[in-house]
PDB file of C-alpha atoms in Angstrom:
ATOM      1  CA  UNK A   1     137.794  80.367  79.351  1.00 82.00           C
ATOM      2  CA  UNK A   2     141.003  78.489  79.999  1.00 93.00           C
ATOM      3  CA  UNK A   3     142.075  76.165  77.147  1.00 98.00           C
ATOM      4  CA  UNK A   4     144.894  73.761  76.557  1.00 98.00           C
ATOM      5  CA  UNK A   5     145.829  71.000  74.220  1.00 98.00           C
ATOM      6  CA  UNK A   6     147.559  67.643  75.403  1.00 98.00           C
ATOM      7  CA  UNK A   7     149.382  65.317  72.937  1.00 98.00           C
ATOM      8  CA  UNK A   8     150.300  61.854  74.042  1.00 98.00           C
ATOM      9  CA  UNK A   9     154.010  61.144  73.981  1.00 98.00           C
ATOM     10  CA  UNK A  10     155.837  57.926  73.270  1.00 97.00           C
ATOM     11  CA  UNK A  11     159.679  57.930  72.464  1.00 96.00           C
ATOM     12  CA  UNK A  12     158.824  55.007  69.703  1.00 93.00           C
ATOM     13  CA  UNK A  13     156.501  57.448  68.026  1.00 94.00           C
ATOM     14  CA  UNK A  14     158.561  60.549  68.264  1.00 97.00           C
ATOM     15  CA  UNK A  15     158.127  61.475  64.621  1.00 98.00           C
ATOM     16  CA  UNK A  16     154.316  61.067  65.099  1.00 98.00           C
ATOM     17  CA  UNK A  17     154.378  63.374  68.003  1.00 98.00           C
ATOM     18  CA  UNK A  18     156.220  65.903  65.948  1.00 98.00           C
ATOM     19  CA  UNK A  19     153.752  65.805  63.195  1.00 98.00           C
ATOM     20  CA  UNK A  20     150.629  66.148  65.492  1.00 98.00           C
ATOM     21  CA  UNK A  21     152.096  69.033  67.478  1.00 98.00           C
ATOM     22  CA  UNK A  22     153.527  70.963  64.319  1.00 98.00           C
ATOM     23  CA  UNK A  23     150.368  70.547  62.464  1.00 98.00           C
ATOM     24  CA  UNK A  24     148.327  71.729  65.477  1.00 98.00           C
ATOM     25  CA  UNK A  25     150.560  74.828  66.360  1.00 98.00           C
ATOM     26  CA  UNK A  26     150.832  75.795  62.869  1.00 97.00           C
ATOM     27  CA  UNK A  27     147.105  76.524  62.331  1.00 98.00           C
ATOM     28  CA  UNK A  28     146.065  77.815  65.685  1.00 98.00           C
ATOM     29  CA  UNK A  29     144.706  81.333  65.761  1.00 98.00           C
ATOM     30  CA  UNK A  30     144.980  81.923  69.430  1.00 97.00           C
ATOM     31  CA  UNK A  31     147.780  81.147  71.750  1.00 97.00           C
ATOM     32  CA  UNK A  32     146.542  77.992  73.305  1.00 98.00           C
ATOM     33  CA  UNK A  33     149.142  75.868  75.084  1.00 98.00           C
ATOM     34  CA  UNK A  34     150.089  72.807  73.274  1.00 98.00           C
ATOM     35  CA  UNK A  35     152.229  70.368  75.150  1.00 97.00           C
ATOM     36  CA  UNK A  36     153.231  66.618  75.474  1.00 98.00           C
ATOM     37  CA  UNK A  37     151.946  64.211  77.905  1.00 98.00           C
ATOM     38  CA  UNK A  38     155.233  62.691  78.937  1.00 98.00           C
ATOM     39  CA  UNK A  39     155.281  59.551  81.168  1.00 97.00           C
ATOM     40  CA  UNK A  40     158.637  60.089  82.683  1.00 97.00           C
ATOM     41  CA  UNK A  41     157.465  63.668  83.787  1.00 98.00           C
ATOM     42  CA  UNK A  42     154.204  62.392  85.355  1.00 98.00           C
ATOM     43  CA  UNK A  43     156.138  59.715  87.331  1.00 97.00           C
ATOM     44  CA  UNK A  44     158.643  62.185  88.617  1.00 98.00           C
ATOM     45  CA  UNK A  45     155.793  64.400  89.738  1.00 98.00           C
ATOM     46  CA  UNK A  46     154.081  61.508  91.618  1.00 98.00           C
ATOM     47  CA  UNK A  47     151.181  61.715  89.389  1.00 98.00           C
ATOM     48  CA  UNK A  48     151.410  58.199  87.621  1.00 98.00           C
ATOM     49  CA  UNK A  49     151.973  55.489  89.830  1.00 98.00           C
ATOM     50  CA  UNK A  50     150.309  52.441  87.982  1.00 96.00           C
ATOM     51  CA  UNK A  51     152.474  49.313  88.153  1.00 94.00           C
ATOM     52  CA  UNK A  52     153.885  48.229  84.876  1.00 92.00           C
ATOM     53  CA  UNK A  53     156.213  45.598  83.640  1.00 93.00           C
ATOM     54  CA  UNK A  54     157.789  44.261  80.423  1.00 91.00           C
ATOM     55  CA  UNK A  55     156.551  41.186  78.851  1.00 91.00           C
ATOM     56  CA  UNK A  56     158.104  39.929  75.720  1.00 86.00           C
ATOM     57  CA  UNK A  57     159.536  43.345  75.105  1.00 83.00           C
ATOM     58  CA  UNK A  58     156.126  44.955  75.500  1.00 87.00           C
ATOM     59  CA  UNK A  59     154.894  47.478  78.076  1.00 90.00           C
ATOM     60  CA  UNK A  60     152.448  45.645  80.362  1.00 94.00           C
ATOM     61  CA  UNK A  61     149.714  47.352  82.571  1.00 94.00           C
ATOM     62  CA  UNK A  62     149.748  45.065  85.667  1.00 94.00           C
ATOM     63  CA  UNK A  63     146.399  46.369  86.967  1.00 96.00           C
ATOM     64  CA  UNK A  64     144.634  45.648  83.771  1.00 94.00           C
ATOM     65  CA  UNK A  65     146.885  42.443  83.001  1.00 93.00           C
ATOM     66  CA  UNK A  66     146.894  43.703  79.383  1.00 93.00           C
ATOM     67  CA  UNK A  67     149.501  45.202  77.122  1.00 93.00           C
ATOM     68  CA  UNK A  68     149.782  48.992  76.649  1.00 93.00           C
ATOM     69  CA  UNK A  69     150.108  50.129  73.128  1.00 90.00           C
ATOM     70  CA  UNK A  70     151.729  53.283  74.070  1.00 95.00           C
ATOM     71  CA  UNK A  71     153.196  54.933  77.307  1.00 96.00           C
ATOM     72  CA  UNK A  72     150.014  57.309  77.512  1.00 97.00           C
ATOM     73  CA  UNK A  73     147.418  54.628  77.391  1.00 96.00           C
ATOM     74  CA  UNK A  74     146.158  55.556  80.929  1.00 97.00           C
ATOM     75  CA  UNK A  75     147.920  58.742  81.642  1.00 98.00           C
ATOM     76  CA  UNK A  76     145.597  60.609  79.384  1.00 98.00           C
ATOM     77  CA  UNK A  77     142.837  60.616  81.668  1.00 98.00           C
ATOM     78  CA  UNK A  78     144.980  62.807  84.131  1.00 98.00           C
ATOM     79  CA  UNK A  79     144.264  65.911  81.685  1.00 98.00           C
ATOM     80  CA  UNK A  80     141.412  67.248  83.879  1.00 98.00           C
ATOM     81  CA  UNK A  81     143.464  67.181  87.030  1.00 98.00           C
ATOM     82  CA  UNK A  82     146.611  68.875  84.997  1.00 98.00           C
ATOM     83  CA  UNK A  83     144.014  71.621  84.019  1.00 97.00           C
ATOM     84  CA  UNK A  84     142.978  71.957  87.784  1.00 97.00           C
ATOM     85  CA  UNK A  85     139.532  70.967  86.962  1.00 98.00           C
ATOM     86  CA  UNK A  86     139.012  74.249  85.180  1.00 98.00           C
ATOM     87  CA  UNK A  87     138.226  75.221  81.405  1.00 98.00           C
ATOM     88  CA  UNK A  88     138.376  72.971  78.283  1.00 98.00           C
ATOM     89  CA  UNK A  89     141.291  70.693  77.329  1.00 98.00           C
ATOM     90  CA  UNK A  90     141.782  68.413  74.139  1.00 98.00           C
ATOM     91  CA  UNK A  91     143.810  65.191  74.386  1.00 98.00           C
ATOM     92  CA  UNK A  92     145.092  63.592  71.254  1.00 98.00           C
ATOM     93  CA  UNK A  93     147.046  60.561  70.346  1.00 98.00           C
ATOM     94  CA  UNK A  94     150.311  61.110  68.838  1.00 98.00           C
ATOM     95  CA  UNK A  95     149.563  59.404  65.519  1.00 98.00           C
ATOM     96  CA  UNK A  96     147.307  62.201  64.132  1.00 98.00           C
ATOM     97  CA  UNK A  97     147.686  65.021  61.490  1.00 98.00           C
ATOM     98  CA  UNK A  98     145.605  68.058  62.252  1.00 98.00           C
ATOM     99  CA  UNK A  99     144.201  69.798  59.092  1.00 98.00           C
ATOM    100  CA  UNK A 100     142.243  72.759  60.565  1.00 98.00           C
ATOM    101  CA  UNK A 101     142.370  75.392  63.429  1.00 98.00           C
ATOM    102  CA  UNK A 102     141.461  73.667  66.570  1.00 98.00           C
ATOM    103  CA  UNK A 103     139.778  76.738  67.801  1.00 98.00           C
ATOM    104  CA  UNK A 104     136.896  75.521  65.703  1.00 98.00           C
ATOM    105  CA  UNK A 105     136.757  72.382  67.835  1.00 98.00           C
ATOM    106  CA  UNK A 106     136.835  74.385  71.108  1.00 98.00           C
ATOM    107  CA  UNK A 107     133.857  76.370  69.935  1.00 96.00           C
ATOM    108  CA  UNK A 108     131.764  73.378  69.251  1.00 93.00           C
ATOM    109  CA  UNK A 109     131.854  72.376  72.906  1.00 92.00           C
ATOM    110  CA  UNK A 110     128.658  71.854  74.729  1.00 96.00           C
ATOM    111  CA  UNK A 111     128.871  73.033  78.405  1.00 96.00           C
ATOM    112  CA  UNK A 112     126.407  70.371  79.558  1.00 98.00           C
ATOM    113  CA  UNK A 113     128.714  67.470  78.571  1.00 98.00           C
ATOM    114  CA  UNK A 114     131.549  66.191  80.667  1.00 98.00           C
ATOM    115  CA  UNK A 115     133.695  65.133  77.472  1.00 98.00           C
ATOM    116  CA  UNK A 116     133.234  65.001  73.823  1.00 98.00           C
ATOM    117  CA  UNK A 117     134.313  62.236  71.499  1.00 98.00           C
ATOM    118  CA  UNK A 118     133.677  61.042  67.989  1.00 98.00           C
ATOM    119  CA  UNK A 119     131.577  57.877  69.041  1.00 97.00           C
ATOM    120  CA  UNK A 120     133.128  55.232  66.627  1.00 90.00           C
ATOM    121  CA  UNK A 121     131.825  51.769  66.278  1.00 85.00           C
ATOM    122  CA  UNK A 122     135.266  50.529  65.615  1.00 58.00           C
ATOM    123  CA  UNK A 123     135.829  46.620  65.479  1.00 67.00           C
ATOM    124  CA  UNK A 124     139.182  46.108  63.765  1.00 59.00           C
ATOM    125  CA  UNK A 125     139.744  42.875  62.019  1.00 56.00           C
ATOM    126  CA  UNK A 126     143.475  42.670  62.427  1.00 52.00           C
ATOM    127  CA  UNK A 127     145.004  41.242  65.512  1.00 50.00           C
ATOM    128  CA  UNK A 128     148.043  43.661  65.378  1.00 54.00           C
ATOM    129  CA  UNK A 129     148.785  47.327  64.629  1.00 50.00           C
ATOM    130  CA  UNK A 130     151.653  49.589  64.491  1.00 53.00           C
ATOM    131  CA  UNK A 131     155.070  47.910  65.233  1.00 57.00           C
ATOM    132  CA  UNK A 132     153.657  44.506  66.144  1.00 50.00           C
ATOM    133  CA  UNK A 133     151.504  45.872  68.897  1.00 53.00           C
ATOM    134  CA  UNK A 134     148.554  43.852  69.971  1.00 51.00           C
ATOM    135  CA  UNK A 135     145.181  45.165  68.626  1.00 47.00           C
ATOM    136  CA  UNK A 136     143.203  45.317  71.778  1.00 63.00           C
ATOM    137  CA  UNK A 137     139.263  45.240  71.387  1.00 54.00           C
ATOM    138  CA  UNK A 138     137.199  46.875  73.973  1.00 57.00           C
ATOM    139  CA  UNK A 139     133.914  48.752  74.327  1.00 74.00           C
ATOM    140  CA  UNK A 140     133.912  52.368  72.788  1.00 88.00           C
ATOM    141  CA  UNK A 141     137.350  51.660  70.992  1.00 81.00           C
ATOM    142  CA  UNK A 142     139.031  54.849  69.802  1.00 93.00           C
ATOM    143  CA  UNK A 143     136.533  57.285  71.490  1.00 97.00           C
ATOM    144  CA  UNK A 144     139.358  58.304  73.994  1.00 97.00           C
ATOM    145  CA  UNK A 145     141.895  58.683  71.137  1.00 98.00           C
ATOM    146  CA  UNK A 146     140.536  62.425  70.743  1.00 98.00           C
ATOM    147  CA  UNK A 147     138.834  63.494  73.826  1.00 98.00           C
ATOM    148  CA  UNK A 148     137.476  67.183  74.471  1.00 98.00           C
ATOM    149  CA  UNK A 149     137.520  67.511  78.316  1.00 98.00           C
ATOM    150  CA  UNK A 150     134.997  69.893  80.107  1.00 98.00           C
ATOM    151  CA  UNK A 151     137.544  69.903  82.886  1.00 98.00           C
ATOM    152  CA  UNK A 152     135.271  72.046  85.283  1.00 98.00           C
ATOM    153  CA  UNK A 153     132.094  69.670  84.894  1.00 98.00           C
ATOM    154  CA  UNK A 154     131.232  68.411  88.240  1.00 98.00           C
ATOM    155  CA  UNK A 155     131.316  64.654  87.052  1.00 98.00           C
ATOM    156  CA  UNK A 156     135.022  64.903  86.194  1.00 98.00           C
ATOM    157  CA  UNK A 157     136.003  65.555  89.696  1.00 97.00           C
ATOM    158  CA  UNK A 158     135.767  61.905  90.124  1.00 97.00           C
ATOM    159  CA  UNK A 159     138.484  61.576  87.693  1.00 98.00           C
ATOM    160  CA  UNK A 160     141.124  61.875  90.350  1.00 98.00           C
ATOM    161  CA  UNK A 161     144.737  60.801  90.362  1.00 98.00           C
ATOM    162  CA  UNK A 162     143.888  57.926  92.699  1.00 98.00           C
ATOM    163  CA  UNK A 163     141.100  56.554  90.062  1.00 98.00           C
ATOM    164  CA  UNK A 164     143.428  56.954  87.116  1.00 98.00           C
ATOM    165  CA  UNK A 165     146.056  54.920  89.014  1.00 98.00           C
ATOM    166  CA  UNK A 166     143.911  52.208  90.380  1.00 97.00           C
ATOM    167  CA  UNK A 167     141.264  50.971  87.907  1.00 97.00           C
ATOM    168  CA  UNK A 168     141.665  48.742  84.780  1.00 96.00           C
ATOM    169  CA  UNK A 169     142.496  50.719  81.664  1.00 96.00           C
ATOM    170  CA  UNK A 170     139.592  49.349  79.900  1.00 94.00           C
ATOM    171  CA  UNK A 171     137.162  50.878  82.458  1.00 96.00           C
ATOM    172  CA  UNK A 172     138.960  54.341  81.931  1.00 97.00           C
ATOM    173  CA  UNK A 173     138.532  53.795  78.237  1.00 96.00           C
ATOM    174  CA  UNK A 174     134.822  53.084  78.670  1.00 96.00           C
ATOM    175  CA  UNK A 175     134.417  56.351  80.734  1.00 97.00           C
ATOM    176  CA  UNK A 176     133.558  54.503  83.709  1.00 97.00           C
ATOM    177  CA  UNK A 177     133.301  57.532  85.873  1.00 98.00           C
ATOM    178  CA  UNK A 178     130.475  59.102  83.622  1.00 98.00           C
ATOM    179  CA  UNK A 179     126.887  58.657  82.751  1.00 97.00           C
ATOM    180  CA  UNK A 180     126.092  57.899  79.139  1.00 97.00           C
ATOM    181  CA  UNK A 181     124.236  61.259  78.502  1.00 98.00           C
ATOM    182  CA  UNK A 182     127.518  63.327  79.859  1.00 98.00           C
ATOM    183  CA  UNK A 183     129.538  62.168  76.666  1.00 98.00           C
ATOM    184  CA  UNK A 184     128.803  64.412  73.911  1.00 98.00           C
ATOM    185  CA  UNK A 185     129.219  63.529  70.302  1.00 97.00           C
ATOM    186  CA  UNK A 186     131.643  65.122  67.762  1.00 98.00           C
ATOM    187  CA  UNK A 187     131.396  64.933  64.012  1.00 97.00           C
ATOM    188  CA  UNK A 188     133.387  62.063  62.375  1.00 97.00           C
ATOM    189  CA  UNK A 189     135.757  64.533  60.692  1.00 98.00           C
ATOM    190  CA  UNK A 190     137.350  65.199  63.999  1.00 98.00           C
ATOM    191  CA  UNK A 191     138.797  61.701  64.345  1.00 98.00           C
ATOM    192  CA  UNK A 192     139.055  60.263  60.814  1.00 98.00           C
ATOM    193  CA  UNK A 193     140.346  56.670  61.153  1.00 97.00           C
ATOM    194  CA  UNK A 194     142.585  55.993  58.199  1.00 97.00           C
ATOM    195  CA  UNK A 195     141.555  52.669  56.444  1.00 94.00           C
ATOM    196  CA  UNK A 196     138.297  52.444  58.534  1.00 94.00           C
ATOM    197  CA  UNK A 197     136.369  56.037  58.063  1.00 96.00           C
ATOM    198  CA  UNK A 198     134.239  56.654  55.090  1.00 96.00           C
ATOM    199  CA  UNK A 199     136.329  58.257  52.224  1.00 95.00           C
ATOM    200  CA  UNK A 200     133.499  60.648  51.719  1.00 97.00           C
ATOM    201  CA  UNK A 201     134.392  62.416  54.901  1.00 98.00           C
ATOM    202  CA  UNK A 202     136.761  65.542  54.739  1.00 98.00           C
ATOM    203  CA  UNK A 203     139.060  64.960  57.906  1.00 98.00           C
ATOM    204  CA  UNK A 204     139.552  67.899  60.202  1.00 98.00           C
ATOM    205  CA  UNK A 205     141.920  65.318  62.172  1.00 98.00           C
ATOM    206  CA  UNK A 206     143.482  62.458  60.434  1.00 98.00           C
ATOM    207  CA  UNK A 207     144.148  59.412  62.825  1.00 98.00           C
ATOM    208  CA  UNK A 208     146.746  56.877  61.546  1.00 98.00           C
ATOM    209  CA  UNK A 209     145.330  54.353  64.055  1.00 95.00           C
ATOM    210  CA  UNK A 210     146.723  51.215  62.515  1.00 94.00           C
ATOM    211  CA  UNK A 211     150.363  52.484  61.910  1.00 96.00           C
ATOM    212  CA  UNK A 212     152.100  55.805  60.785  1.00 98.00           C
ATOM    213  CA  UNK A 213     153.361  56.221  57.224  1.00 98.00           C
ATOM    214  CA  UNK A 214     156.896  55.738  58.374  1.00 97.00           C
ATOM    215  CA  UNK A 215     156.118  52.111  59.345  1.00 96.00           C
ATOM    216  CA  UNK A 216     156.441  49.279  56.937  1.00 95.00           C
ATOM    217  CA  UNK A 217     153.240  48.454  55.194  1.00 95.00           C
ATOM    218  CA  UNK A 218     151.610  52.030  55.876  1.00 97.00           C
ATOM    219  CA  UNK A 219     153.895  53.940  53.510  1.00 97.00           C
ATOM    220  CA  UNK A 220     151.038  54.368  50.939  1.00 97.00           C
ATOM    221  CA  UNK A 221     148.041  54.719  53.283  1.00 97.00           C
ATOM    222  CA  UNK A 222     145.581  57.620  53.116  1.00 98.00           C
ATOM    223  CA  UNK A 223     147.010  61.032  53.940  1.00 98.00           C
ATOM    224  CA  UNK A 224     150.634  59.611  53.972  1.00 98.00           C
ATOM    225  CA  UNK A 225     152.012  62.307  51.556  1.00 98.00           C
ATOM    226  CA  UNK A 226     150.327  65.091  53.594  1.00 98.00           C
ATOM    227  CA  UNK A 227     151.847  63.332  56.962  1.00 98.00           C
ATOM    228  CA  UNK A 228     155.313  63.485  55.394  1.00 98.00           C
ATOM    229  CA  UNK A 229     155.004  66.881  54.128  1.00 98.00           C
ATOM    230  CA  UNK A 230     154.273  68.026  57.668  1.00 98.00           C
ATOM    231  CA  UNK A 231     157.170  66.074  59.116  1.00 98.00           C
ATOM    232  CA  UNK A 232     159.394  67.837  56.719  1.00 98.00           C
ATOM    233  CA  UNK A 233     158.174  71.426  57.662  1.00 96.00           C
ATOM    234  CA  UNK A 234     158.796  70.255  61.161  1.00 97.00           C
ATOM    235  CA  UNK A 235     162.382  69.276  60.476  1.00 97.00           C
ATOM    236  CA  UNK A 236     163.312  72.147  58.047  1.00 94.00           C
TER     237      UNK A 236
END
């Protein structure tokens, strides 16, 4: 069955992307294509046409009338289309550290589900994250930061290029095109939220959701040393 891995790319988090892709590729035991989801490329191909603007130096989604923390805030939902609605595809944010072979994750997929996620109940107390980005609160927050799409599932046919480019981002992140029973649950270890998840969990994927260890204030967060070691391996 066709498999692929897509990692969000934002130039402001290039070091995060390097760590996410390097840690993924280093541990794979099968030749699964692993690439970045690059906004400029999607725009050039006519696949991303959402109107955006800049407000106070921040990228703003005009349809949602809300700030976009990253360039891939909405483009992630193009993954089933990019896979020709066939096979399985993982989407990951670019602030993650993969600590296992993601072949294991593909093997846990449930064919009856359209997408599989860690179903966090994440209600952050802080108003800002990362490099001063607004901490937006919405239903099912962080579910979409790690998604395993069953691209061939009939319900994902509704996730068209037109839909991705026309509905508010909060609806996409709430999986508006799916029924609740079509969203499968993954173990918490597959999207461990640094500073929020239980430290008793052994992470398969570490998610620096509040800020990468390279940012001021996050240098000593959980798994920061492991993240820096992976960055050094990438650079060497």
